[in-house]
mmCIF file of C-alpha atoms in Angstrom:
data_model
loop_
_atom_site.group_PDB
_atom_site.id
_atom_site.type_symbol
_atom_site.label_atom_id
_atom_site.label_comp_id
_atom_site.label_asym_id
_atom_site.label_seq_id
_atom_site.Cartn_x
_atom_site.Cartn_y
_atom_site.Cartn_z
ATOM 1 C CA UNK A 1 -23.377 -67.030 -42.501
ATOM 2 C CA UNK A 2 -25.983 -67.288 -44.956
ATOM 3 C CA UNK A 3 -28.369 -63.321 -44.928
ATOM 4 C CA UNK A 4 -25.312 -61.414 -44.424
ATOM 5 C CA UNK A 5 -25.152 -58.894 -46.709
ATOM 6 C CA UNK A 6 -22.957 -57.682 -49.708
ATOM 7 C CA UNK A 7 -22.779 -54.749 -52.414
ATOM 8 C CA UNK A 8 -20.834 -56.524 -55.189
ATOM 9 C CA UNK A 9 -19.774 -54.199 -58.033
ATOM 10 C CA UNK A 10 -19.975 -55.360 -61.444
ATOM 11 C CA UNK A 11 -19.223 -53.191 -64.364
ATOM 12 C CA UNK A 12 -21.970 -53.520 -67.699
ATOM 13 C CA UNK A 13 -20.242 -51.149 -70.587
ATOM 14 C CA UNK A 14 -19.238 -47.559 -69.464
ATOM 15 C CA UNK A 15 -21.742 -47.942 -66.140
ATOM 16 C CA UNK A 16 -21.224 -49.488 -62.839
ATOM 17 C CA UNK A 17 -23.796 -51.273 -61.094
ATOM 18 C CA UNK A 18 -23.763 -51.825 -57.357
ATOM 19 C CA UNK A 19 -25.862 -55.176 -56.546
ATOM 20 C CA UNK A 20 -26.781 -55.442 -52.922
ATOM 21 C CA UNK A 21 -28.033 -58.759 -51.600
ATOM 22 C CA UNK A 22 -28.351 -60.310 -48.397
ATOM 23 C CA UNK A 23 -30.318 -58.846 -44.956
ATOM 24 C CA UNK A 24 -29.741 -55.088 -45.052
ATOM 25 C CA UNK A 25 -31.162 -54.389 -41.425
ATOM 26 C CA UNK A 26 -29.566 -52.528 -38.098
ATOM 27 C CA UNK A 27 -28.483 -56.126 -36.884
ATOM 28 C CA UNK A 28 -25.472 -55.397 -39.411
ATOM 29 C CA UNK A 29 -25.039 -51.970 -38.821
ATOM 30 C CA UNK A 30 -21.358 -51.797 -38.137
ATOM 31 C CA UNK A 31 -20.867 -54.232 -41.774
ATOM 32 C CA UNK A 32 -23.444 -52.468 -43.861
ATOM 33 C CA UNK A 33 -21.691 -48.810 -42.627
ATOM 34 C CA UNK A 34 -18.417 -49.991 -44.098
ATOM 35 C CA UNK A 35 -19.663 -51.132 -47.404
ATOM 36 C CA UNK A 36 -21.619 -47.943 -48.238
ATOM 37 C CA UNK A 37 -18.616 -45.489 -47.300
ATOM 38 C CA UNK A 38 -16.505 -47.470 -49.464
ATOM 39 C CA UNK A 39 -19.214 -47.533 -52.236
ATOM 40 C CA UNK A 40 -19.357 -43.846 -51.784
ATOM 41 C CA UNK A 41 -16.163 -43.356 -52.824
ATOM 42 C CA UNK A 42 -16.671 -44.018 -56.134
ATOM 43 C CA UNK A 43 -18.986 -41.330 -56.688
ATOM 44 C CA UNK A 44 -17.432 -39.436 -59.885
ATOM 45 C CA UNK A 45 -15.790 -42.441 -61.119
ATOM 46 C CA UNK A 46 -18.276 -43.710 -63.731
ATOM 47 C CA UNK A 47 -20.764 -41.357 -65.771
ATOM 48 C CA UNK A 48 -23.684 -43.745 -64.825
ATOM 49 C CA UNK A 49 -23.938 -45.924 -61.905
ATOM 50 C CA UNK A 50 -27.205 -48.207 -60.326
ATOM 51 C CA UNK A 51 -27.843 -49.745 -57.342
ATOM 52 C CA UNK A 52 -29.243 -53.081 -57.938
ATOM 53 C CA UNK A 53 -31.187 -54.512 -55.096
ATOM 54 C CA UNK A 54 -33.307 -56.781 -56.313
ATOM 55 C CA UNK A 55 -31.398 -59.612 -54.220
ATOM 56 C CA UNK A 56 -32.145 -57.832 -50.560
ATOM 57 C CA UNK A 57 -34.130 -60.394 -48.447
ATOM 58 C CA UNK A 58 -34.575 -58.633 -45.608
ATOM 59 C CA UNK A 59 -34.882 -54.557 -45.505
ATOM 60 C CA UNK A 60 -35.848 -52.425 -42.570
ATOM 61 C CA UNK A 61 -35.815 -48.228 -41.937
ATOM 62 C CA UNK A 62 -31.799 -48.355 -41.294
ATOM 63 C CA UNK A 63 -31.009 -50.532 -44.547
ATOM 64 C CA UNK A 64 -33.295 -48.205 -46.722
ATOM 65 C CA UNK A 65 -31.758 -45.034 -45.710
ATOM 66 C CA UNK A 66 -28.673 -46.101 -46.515
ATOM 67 C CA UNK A 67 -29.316 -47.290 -50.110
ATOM 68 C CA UNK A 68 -30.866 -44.040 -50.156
ATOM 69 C CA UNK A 69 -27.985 -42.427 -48.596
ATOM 70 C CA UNK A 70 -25.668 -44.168 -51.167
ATOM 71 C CA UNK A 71 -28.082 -43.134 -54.269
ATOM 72 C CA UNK A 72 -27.762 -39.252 -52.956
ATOM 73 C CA UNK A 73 -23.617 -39.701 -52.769
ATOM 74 C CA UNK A 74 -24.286 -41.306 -56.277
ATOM 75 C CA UNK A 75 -25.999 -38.726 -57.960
ATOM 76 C CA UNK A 76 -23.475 -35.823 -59.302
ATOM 77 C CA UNK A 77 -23.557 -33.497 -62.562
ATOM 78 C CA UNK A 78 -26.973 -33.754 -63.124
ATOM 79 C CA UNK A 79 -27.142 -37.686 -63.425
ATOM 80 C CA UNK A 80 -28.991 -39.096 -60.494
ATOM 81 C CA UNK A 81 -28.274 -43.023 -59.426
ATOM 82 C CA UNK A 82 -31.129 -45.312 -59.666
ATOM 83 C CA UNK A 83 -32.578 -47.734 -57.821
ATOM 84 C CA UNK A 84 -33.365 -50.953 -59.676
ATOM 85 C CA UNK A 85 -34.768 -54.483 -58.875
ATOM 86 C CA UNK A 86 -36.756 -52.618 -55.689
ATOM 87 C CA UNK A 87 -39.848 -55.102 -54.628
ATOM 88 C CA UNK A 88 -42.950 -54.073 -53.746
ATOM 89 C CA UNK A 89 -42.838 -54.890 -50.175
ATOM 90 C CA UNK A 90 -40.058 -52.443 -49.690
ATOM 91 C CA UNK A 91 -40.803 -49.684 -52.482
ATOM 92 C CA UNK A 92 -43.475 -47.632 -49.635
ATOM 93 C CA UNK A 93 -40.419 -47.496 -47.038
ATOM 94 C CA UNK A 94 -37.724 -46.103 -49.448
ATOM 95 C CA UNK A 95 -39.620 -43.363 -50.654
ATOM 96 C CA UNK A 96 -40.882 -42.373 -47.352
ATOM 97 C CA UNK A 97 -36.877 -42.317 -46.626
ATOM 98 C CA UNK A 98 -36.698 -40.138 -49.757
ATOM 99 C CA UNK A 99 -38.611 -37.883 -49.066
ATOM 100 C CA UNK A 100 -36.528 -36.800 -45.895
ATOM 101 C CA UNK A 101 -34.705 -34.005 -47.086
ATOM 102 C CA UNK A 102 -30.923 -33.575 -46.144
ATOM 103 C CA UNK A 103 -29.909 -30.932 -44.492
ATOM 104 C CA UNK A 104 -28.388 -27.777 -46.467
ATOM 105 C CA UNK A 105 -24.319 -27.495 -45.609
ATOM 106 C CA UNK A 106 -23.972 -23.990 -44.346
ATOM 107 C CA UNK A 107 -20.089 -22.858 -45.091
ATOM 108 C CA UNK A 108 -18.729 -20.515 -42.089
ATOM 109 C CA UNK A 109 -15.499 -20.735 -42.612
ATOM 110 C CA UNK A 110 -15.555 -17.554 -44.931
ATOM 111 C CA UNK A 111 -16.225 -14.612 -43.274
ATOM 112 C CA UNK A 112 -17.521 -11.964 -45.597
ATOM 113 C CA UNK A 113 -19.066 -8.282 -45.765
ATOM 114 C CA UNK A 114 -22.346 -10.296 -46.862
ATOM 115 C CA UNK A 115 -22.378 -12.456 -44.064
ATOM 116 C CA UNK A 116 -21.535 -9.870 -41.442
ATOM 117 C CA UNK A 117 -24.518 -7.923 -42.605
ATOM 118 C CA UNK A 118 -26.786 -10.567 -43.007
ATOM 119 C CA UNK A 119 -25.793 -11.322 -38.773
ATOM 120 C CA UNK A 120 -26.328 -7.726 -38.014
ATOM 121 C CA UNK A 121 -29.585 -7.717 -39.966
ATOM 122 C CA UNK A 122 -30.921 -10.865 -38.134
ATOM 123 C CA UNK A 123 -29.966 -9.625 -34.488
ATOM 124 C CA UNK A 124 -31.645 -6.256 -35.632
ATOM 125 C CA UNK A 125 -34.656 -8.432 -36.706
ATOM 126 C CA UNK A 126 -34.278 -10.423 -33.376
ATOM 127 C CA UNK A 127 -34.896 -7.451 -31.037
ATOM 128 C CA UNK A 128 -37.439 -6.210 -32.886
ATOM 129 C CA UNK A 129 -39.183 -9.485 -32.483
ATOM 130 C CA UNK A 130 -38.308 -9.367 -29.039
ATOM 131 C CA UNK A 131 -39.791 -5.975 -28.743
ATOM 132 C CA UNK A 132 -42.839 -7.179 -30.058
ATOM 133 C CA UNK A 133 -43.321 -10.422 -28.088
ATOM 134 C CA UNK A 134 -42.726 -8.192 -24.743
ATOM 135 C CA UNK A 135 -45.412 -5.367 -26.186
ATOM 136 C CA UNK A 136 -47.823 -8.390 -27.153
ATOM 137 C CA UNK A 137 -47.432 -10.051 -23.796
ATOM 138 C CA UNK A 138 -48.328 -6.681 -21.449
ATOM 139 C CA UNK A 139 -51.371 -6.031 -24.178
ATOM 140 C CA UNK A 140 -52.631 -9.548 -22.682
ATOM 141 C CA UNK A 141 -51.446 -9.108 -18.936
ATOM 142 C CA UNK A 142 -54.091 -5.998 -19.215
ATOM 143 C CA UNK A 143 -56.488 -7.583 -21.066
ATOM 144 C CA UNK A 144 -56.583 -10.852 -18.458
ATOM 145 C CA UNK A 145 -56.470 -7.782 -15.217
ATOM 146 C CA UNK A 146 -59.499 -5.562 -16.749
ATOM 147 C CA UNK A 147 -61.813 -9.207 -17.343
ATOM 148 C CA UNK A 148 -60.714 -10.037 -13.572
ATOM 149 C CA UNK A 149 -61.687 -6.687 -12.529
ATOM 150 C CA UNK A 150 -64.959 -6.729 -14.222
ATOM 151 C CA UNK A 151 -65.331 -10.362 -12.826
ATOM 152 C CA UNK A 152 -63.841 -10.654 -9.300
ATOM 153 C CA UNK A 153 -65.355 -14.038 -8.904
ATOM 154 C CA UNK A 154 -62.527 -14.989 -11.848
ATOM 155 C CA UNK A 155 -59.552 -14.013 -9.778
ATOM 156 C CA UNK A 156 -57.183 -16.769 -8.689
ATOM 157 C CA UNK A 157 -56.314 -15.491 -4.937
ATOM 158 C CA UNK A 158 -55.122 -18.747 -3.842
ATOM 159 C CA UNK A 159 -52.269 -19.172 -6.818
ATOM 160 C CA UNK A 160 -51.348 -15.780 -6.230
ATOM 161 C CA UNK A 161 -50.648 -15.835 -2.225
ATOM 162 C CA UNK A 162 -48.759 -19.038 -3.290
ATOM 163 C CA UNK A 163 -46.927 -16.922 -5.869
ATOM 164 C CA UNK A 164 -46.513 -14.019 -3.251
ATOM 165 C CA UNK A 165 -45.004 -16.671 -0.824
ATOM 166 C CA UNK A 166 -42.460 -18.378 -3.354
ATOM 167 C CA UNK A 167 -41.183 -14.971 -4.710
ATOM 168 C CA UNK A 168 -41.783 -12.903 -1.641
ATOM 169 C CA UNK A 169 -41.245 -14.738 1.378
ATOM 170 C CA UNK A 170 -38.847 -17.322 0.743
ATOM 171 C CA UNK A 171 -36.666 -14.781 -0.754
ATOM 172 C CA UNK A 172 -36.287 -12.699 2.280
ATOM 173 C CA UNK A 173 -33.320 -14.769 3.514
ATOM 174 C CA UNK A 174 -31.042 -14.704 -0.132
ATOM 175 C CA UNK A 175 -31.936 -10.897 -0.005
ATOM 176 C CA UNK A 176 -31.355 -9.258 3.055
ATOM 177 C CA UNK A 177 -27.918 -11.074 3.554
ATOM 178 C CA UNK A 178 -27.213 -9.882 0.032
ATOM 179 C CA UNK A 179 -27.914 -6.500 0.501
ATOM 180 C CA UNK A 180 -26.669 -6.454 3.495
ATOM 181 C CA UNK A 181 -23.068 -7.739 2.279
ATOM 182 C CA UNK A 182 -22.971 -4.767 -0.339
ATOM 183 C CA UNK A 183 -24.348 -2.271 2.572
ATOM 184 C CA UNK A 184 -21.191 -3.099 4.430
ATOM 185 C CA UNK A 185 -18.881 -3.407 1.544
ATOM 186 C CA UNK A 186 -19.654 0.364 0.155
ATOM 187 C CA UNK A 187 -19.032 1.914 3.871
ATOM 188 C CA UNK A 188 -15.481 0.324 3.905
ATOM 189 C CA UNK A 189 -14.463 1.662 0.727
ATOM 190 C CA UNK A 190 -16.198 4.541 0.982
ATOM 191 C CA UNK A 191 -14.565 5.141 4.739
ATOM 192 C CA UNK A 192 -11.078 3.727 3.427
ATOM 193 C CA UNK A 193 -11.342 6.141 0.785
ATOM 194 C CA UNK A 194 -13.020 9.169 2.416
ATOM 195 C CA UNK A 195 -10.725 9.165 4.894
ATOM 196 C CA UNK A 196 -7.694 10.209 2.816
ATOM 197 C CA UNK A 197 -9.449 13.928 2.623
ATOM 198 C CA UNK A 198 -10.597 13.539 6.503
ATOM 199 C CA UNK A 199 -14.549 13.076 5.336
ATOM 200 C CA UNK A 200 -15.552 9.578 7.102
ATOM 201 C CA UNK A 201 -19.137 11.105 7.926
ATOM 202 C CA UNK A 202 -19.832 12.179 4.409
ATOM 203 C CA UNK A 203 -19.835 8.201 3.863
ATOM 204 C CA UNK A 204 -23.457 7.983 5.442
ATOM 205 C CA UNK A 205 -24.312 10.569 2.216
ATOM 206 C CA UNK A 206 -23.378 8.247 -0.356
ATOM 207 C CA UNK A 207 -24.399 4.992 1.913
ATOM 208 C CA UNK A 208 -28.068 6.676 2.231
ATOM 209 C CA UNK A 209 -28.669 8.081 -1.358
ATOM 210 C CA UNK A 210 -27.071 5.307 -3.047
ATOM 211 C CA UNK A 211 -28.928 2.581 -1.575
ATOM 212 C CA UNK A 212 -32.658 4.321 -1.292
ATOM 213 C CA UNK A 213 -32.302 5.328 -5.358
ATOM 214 C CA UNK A 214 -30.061 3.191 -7.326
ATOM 215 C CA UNK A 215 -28.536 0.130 -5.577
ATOM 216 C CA UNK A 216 -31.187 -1.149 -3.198
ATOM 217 C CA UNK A 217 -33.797 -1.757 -5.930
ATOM 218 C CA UNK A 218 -31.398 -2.422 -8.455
ATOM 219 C CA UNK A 219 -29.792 -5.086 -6.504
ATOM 220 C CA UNK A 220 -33.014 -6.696 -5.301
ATOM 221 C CA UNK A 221 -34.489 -6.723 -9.184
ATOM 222 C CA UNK A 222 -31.448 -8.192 -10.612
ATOM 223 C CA UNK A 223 -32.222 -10.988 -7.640
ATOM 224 C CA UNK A 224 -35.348 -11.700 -8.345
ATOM 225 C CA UNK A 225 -34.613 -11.697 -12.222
ATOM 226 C CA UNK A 226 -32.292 -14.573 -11.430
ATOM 227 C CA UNK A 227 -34.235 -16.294 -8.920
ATOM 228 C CA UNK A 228 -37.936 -15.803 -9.858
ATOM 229 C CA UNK A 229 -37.622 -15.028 -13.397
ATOM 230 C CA UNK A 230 -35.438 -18.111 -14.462
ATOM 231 C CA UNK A 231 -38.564 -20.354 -12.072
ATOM 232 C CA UNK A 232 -41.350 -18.565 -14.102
ATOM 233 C CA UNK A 233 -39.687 -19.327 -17.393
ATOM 234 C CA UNK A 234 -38.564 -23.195 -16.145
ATOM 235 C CA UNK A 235 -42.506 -23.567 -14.921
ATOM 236 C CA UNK A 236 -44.170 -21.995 -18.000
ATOM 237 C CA UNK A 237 -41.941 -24.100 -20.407
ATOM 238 C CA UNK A 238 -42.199 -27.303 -18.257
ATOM 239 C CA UNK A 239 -46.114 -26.972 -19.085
ATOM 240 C CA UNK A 240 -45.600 -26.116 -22.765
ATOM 241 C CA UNK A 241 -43.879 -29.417 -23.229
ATOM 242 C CA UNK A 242 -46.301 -31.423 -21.570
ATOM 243 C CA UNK A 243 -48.836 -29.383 -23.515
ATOM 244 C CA UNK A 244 -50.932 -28.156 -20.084
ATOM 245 C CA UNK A 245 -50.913 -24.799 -21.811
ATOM 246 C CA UNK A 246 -53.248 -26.456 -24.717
ATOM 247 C CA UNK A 247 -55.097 -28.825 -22.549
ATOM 248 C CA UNK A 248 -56.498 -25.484 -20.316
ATOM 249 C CA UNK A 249 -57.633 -23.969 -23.995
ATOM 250 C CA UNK A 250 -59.406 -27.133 -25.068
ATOM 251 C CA UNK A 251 -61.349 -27.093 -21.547
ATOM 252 C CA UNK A 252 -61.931 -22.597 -22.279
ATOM 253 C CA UNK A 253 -59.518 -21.333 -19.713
ATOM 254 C CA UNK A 254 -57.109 -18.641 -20.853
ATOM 255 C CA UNK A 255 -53.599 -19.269 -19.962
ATOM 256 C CA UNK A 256 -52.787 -16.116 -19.364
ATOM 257 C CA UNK A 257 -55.804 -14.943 -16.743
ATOM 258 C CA UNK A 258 -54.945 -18.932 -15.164
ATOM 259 C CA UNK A 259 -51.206 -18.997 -15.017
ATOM 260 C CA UNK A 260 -49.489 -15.461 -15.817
ATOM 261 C CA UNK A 261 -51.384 -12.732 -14.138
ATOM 262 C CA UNK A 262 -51.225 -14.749 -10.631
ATOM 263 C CA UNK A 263 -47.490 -14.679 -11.448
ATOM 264 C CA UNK A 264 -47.365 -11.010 -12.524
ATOM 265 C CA UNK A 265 -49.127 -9.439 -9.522
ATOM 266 C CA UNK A 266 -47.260 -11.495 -6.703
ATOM 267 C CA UNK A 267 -43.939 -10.710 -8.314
ATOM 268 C CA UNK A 268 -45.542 -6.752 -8.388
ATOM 269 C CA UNK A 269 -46.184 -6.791 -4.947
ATOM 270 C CA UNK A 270 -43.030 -8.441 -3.719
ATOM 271 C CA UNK A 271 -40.575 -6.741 -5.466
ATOM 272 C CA UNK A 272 -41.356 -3.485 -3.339
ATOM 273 C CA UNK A 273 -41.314 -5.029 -0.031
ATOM 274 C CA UNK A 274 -38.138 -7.006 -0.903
ATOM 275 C CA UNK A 275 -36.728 -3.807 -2.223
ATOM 276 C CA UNK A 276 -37.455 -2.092 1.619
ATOM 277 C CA UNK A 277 -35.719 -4.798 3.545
ATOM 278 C CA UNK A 278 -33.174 -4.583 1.009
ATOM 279 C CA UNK A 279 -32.308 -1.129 1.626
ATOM 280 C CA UNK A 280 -33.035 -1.487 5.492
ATOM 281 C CA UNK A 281 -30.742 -4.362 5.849
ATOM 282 C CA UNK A 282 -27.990 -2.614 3.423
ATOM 283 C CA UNK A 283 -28.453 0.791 5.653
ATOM 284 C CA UNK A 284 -27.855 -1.902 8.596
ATOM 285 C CA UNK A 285 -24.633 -3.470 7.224
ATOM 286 C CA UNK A 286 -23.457 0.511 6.161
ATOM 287 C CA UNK A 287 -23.986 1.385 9.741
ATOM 288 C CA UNK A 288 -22.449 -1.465 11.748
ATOM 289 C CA UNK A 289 -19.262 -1.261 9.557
ATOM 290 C CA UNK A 290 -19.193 2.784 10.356
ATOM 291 C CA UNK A 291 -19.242 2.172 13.818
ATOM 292 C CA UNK A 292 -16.762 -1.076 13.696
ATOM 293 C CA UNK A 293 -13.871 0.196 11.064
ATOM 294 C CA UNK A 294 -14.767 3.944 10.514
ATOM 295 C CA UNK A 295 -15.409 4.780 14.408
ATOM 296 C CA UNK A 296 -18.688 6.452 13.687
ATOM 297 C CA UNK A 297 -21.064 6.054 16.337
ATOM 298 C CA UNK A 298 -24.481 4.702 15.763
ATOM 299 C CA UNK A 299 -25.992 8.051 16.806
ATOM 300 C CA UNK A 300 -24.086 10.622 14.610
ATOM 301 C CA UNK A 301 -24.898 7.742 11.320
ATOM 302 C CA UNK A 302 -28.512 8.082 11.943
ATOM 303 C CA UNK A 303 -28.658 12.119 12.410
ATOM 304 C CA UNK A 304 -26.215 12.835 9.427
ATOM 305 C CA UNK A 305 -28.176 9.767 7.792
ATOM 306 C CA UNK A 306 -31.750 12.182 8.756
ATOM 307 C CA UNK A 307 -30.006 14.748 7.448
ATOM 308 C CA UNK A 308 -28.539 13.210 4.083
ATOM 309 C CA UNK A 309 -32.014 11.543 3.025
ATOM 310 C CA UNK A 310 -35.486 12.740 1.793
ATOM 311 C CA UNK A 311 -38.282 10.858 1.447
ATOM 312 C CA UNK A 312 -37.819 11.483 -2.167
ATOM 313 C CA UNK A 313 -35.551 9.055 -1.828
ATOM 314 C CA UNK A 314 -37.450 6.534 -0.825
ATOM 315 C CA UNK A 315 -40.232 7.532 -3.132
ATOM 316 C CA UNK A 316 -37.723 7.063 -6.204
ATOM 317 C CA UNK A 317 -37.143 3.364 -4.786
ATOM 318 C CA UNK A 318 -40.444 2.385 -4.448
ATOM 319 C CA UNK A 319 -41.280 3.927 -7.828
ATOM 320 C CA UNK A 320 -38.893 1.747 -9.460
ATOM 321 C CA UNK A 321 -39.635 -1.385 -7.852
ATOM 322 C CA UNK A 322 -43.142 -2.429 -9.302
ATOM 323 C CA UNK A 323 -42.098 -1.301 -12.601
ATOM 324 C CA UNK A 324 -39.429 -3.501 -12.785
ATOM 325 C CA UNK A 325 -40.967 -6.482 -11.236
ATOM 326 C CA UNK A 326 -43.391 -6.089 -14.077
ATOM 327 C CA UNK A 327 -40.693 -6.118 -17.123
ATOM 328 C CA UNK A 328 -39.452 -9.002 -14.767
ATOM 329 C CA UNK A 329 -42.378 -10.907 -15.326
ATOM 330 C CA UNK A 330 -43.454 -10.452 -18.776
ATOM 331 C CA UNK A 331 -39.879 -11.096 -20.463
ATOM 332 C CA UNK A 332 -40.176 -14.639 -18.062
ATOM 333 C CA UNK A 333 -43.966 -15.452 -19.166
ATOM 334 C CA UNK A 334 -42.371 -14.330 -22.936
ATOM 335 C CA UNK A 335 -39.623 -16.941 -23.060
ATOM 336 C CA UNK A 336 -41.706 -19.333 -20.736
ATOM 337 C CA UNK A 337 -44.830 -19.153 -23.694
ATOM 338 C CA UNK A 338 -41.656 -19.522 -26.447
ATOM 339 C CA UNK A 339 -40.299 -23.311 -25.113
ATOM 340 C CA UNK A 340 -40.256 -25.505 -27.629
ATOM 341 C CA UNK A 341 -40.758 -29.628 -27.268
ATOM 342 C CA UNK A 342 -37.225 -30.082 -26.238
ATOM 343 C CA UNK A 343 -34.732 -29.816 -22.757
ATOM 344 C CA UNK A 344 -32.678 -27.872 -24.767
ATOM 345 C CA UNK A 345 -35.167 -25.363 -25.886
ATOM 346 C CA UNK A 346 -36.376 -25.275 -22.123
ATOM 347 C CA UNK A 347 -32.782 -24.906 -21.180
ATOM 348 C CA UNK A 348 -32.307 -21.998 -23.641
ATOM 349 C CA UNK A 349 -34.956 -20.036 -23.007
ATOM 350 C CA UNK A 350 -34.414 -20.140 -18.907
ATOM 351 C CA UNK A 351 -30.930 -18.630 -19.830
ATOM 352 C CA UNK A 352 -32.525 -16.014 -21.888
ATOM 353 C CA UNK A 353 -35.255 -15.076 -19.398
ATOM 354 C CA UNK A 354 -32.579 -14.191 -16.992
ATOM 355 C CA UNK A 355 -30.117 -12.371 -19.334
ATOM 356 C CA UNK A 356 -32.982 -10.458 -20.598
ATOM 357 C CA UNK A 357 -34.413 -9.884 -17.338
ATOM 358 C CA UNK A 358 -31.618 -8.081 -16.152
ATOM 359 C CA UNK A 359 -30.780 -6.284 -19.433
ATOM 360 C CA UNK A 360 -34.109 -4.634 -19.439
ATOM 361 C CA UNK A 361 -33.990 -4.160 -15.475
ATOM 362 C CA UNK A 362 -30.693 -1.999 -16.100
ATOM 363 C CA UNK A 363 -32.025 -0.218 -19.056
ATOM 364 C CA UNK A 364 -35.197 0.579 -17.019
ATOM 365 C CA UNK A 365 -33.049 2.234 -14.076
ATOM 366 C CA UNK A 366 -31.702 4.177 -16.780
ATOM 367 C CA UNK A 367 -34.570 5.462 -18.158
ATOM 368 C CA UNK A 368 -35.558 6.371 -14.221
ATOM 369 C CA UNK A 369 -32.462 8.164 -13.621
ATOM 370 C CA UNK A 370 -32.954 10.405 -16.443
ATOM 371 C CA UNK A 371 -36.536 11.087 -15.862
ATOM 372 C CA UNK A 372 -36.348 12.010 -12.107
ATOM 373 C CA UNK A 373 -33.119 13.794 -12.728
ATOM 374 C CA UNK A 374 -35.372 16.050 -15.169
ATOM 375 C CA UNK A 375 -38.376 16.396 -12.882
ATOM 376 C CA UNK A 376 -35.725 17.471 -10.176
ATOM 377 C CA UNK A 377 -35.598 14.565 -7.466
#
């Protein structure tokens, strides 16, 4: 068929030249794919070698990068192919193809000493940047809450009840069968096992202390992480991509006072109440499997259970809660801000807000442990 295209070699002295000629366009993809990798194989055969293709009717993006393509396999110790009989019609669109860089090959198949510090020192770099981005977004959360506070009028009380209702309400369900679930499962081993030393009652103790302090709130944050975090993160990036985030700028909103602090203080005030009917529903579940499997009627559970608690219990619960709804929100609104133009990126950074979500939530009940073990409650 008369247009389809060839690479004839023909050899002139020492050199090789490579004449191309025909239509070098997608429509022959499949022959035109062929005929370079062969052509590439004689790379390091002859100390100079051209590409003639001054006979090319018909050249379009495809056929130029993979002349180009075949001039880059060309090119070795120092002597780089050339191009010859290029027209002028076609001369713009190869060099905008040159000047697409290829991609560095990064070896990992060695593992070295080198490498292994240079992975430690990037992970070490990583966290600090995290750090940073976390600090940076809190110094704006603040900034945003003190111009709303000066300015009342600016305060978006209609995003934020719809906030409160997505995080708060329509969480209630996912979170008080949850917690109550984990209620029931610590009285049966705690009966199953307390009841080798004849102790069944002292399983109210660790039901009550263990749910007001460490498990109720801990439980409901690393819920919400998963839940409300990842949604923050998914909506935040969704409008980076369509670039929303840039359009409010252009018309002088700030993104943060529009779309973050709304977010911040309904996930604030919903994390505590969640946190309550957490602990109410797991001190329900604790009870009803006392009385059911352990035989401990629902009157003795609630005076040993008067007995076992404080209300600095309940304080210490509370305490946490807003605290970590806050690092909740700000690692989300972080990662949500970081999305780049991509599904992947959007994907990535969902994952991220949730893993770091709960990372920090644990390290934050840490932290309160210690420091209300020191002050004595």
């Amino acid at each position: 068929m008369s247009g389809d295209p060839t690479l004839e070699r023909i050899a002139r002295g020492n050199g090789l030249a490579l004449c191309a000629a025909g239509s070098w366009t997608a429509r022959f993809a499949p022959v035109l794919e062929r005929m370079v990798a062969d052509a590439e194989k004689l790379s390091g055969t002859r100390p100079n070698i051209s590409i003639d293709v001054s006979q090319v009717s018909k050249l379009d993006t495809f056929g130029a990068w993979l002349i180009e393509r075949l001039r880059r396999s060309l090119t070795h110790g120092g002597i780089e192919a050339e191009i010859a009989g290029l027209s002028a019609n076609y001369s713009s669109l190869v060099d905008e193809v040159r000047r697409v860089k290829a991609e560095p090959i990064v070896e990992t198949d060695r593992l070295t000493i080198t490498g292994m510090l240079e992975q430690i020192g990037r992970a070490v770099a990583g966290i600090g940047g995290t750090l940073i981005g976390l600090i940076d977004m809190l110094g704006a959360v603040l900034t945003a809450a003190a111009h709303v506070l000066i300015r009342p009028r600016h305060f978006r009380l209609t995003s934020t009840i719809h906030h409160l209702e997505q995080v708060c309400w329509r969480a209630v369900p996912i979170v008080v069968l949850i917690t109550f679930l984990i209620g029931c499962i610590i009285s049966q081993q705690g009966i199953f096992h307390f009841r080798k030393f004849g102790a069944d009652i002292f399983v109210v103790d660790m039901l009550g202390v263990l749910v007001l302090r460490e498990i109720g709130v801990l439980l409901v944050a690393i819920m919400v992480a998963g839940r409300s975090g990842s949604a923050y993160t998914a909506e935040l990036g969704s409008m980076k991509m369509r670039e929303e985030i840039d359009a409010l700028r252009t018309m002088g909103f700030d993104p943060i006072e529009v779309l973050i602090l709304p977010r911040m203080l309904a996930l604030v005030l919903a994390l505590p109440i969640l946190a309550f009917l957490g602990a109410m529903a797991a001190l329900y579940g604790g009870g009803l499997v006392a009385w059911l499997y352990g035989g401990v009627e629902p009157e003795a559970f609630l005076l040993r259970l008067r007995d076992a608690i404080s209300i600095d219990h309940f304080i210490v619960g509370l305490i946490k809660a807003p605290v970590m709804a806050a690092v909740i929100g700000i690692v989300a609104c972080v990662e949500g801000l970081a999305v780049q133009g991509s599904a992947e990126s959007l994907g990535q950074h969902t994952t991220s807000s949730v893993v770091k979500g709960i990372f920090f939530v644990i390290v934050m009940d840490g932290v309160f442990a210690i420091f209300f073990a020191s002050i004595g409650m």
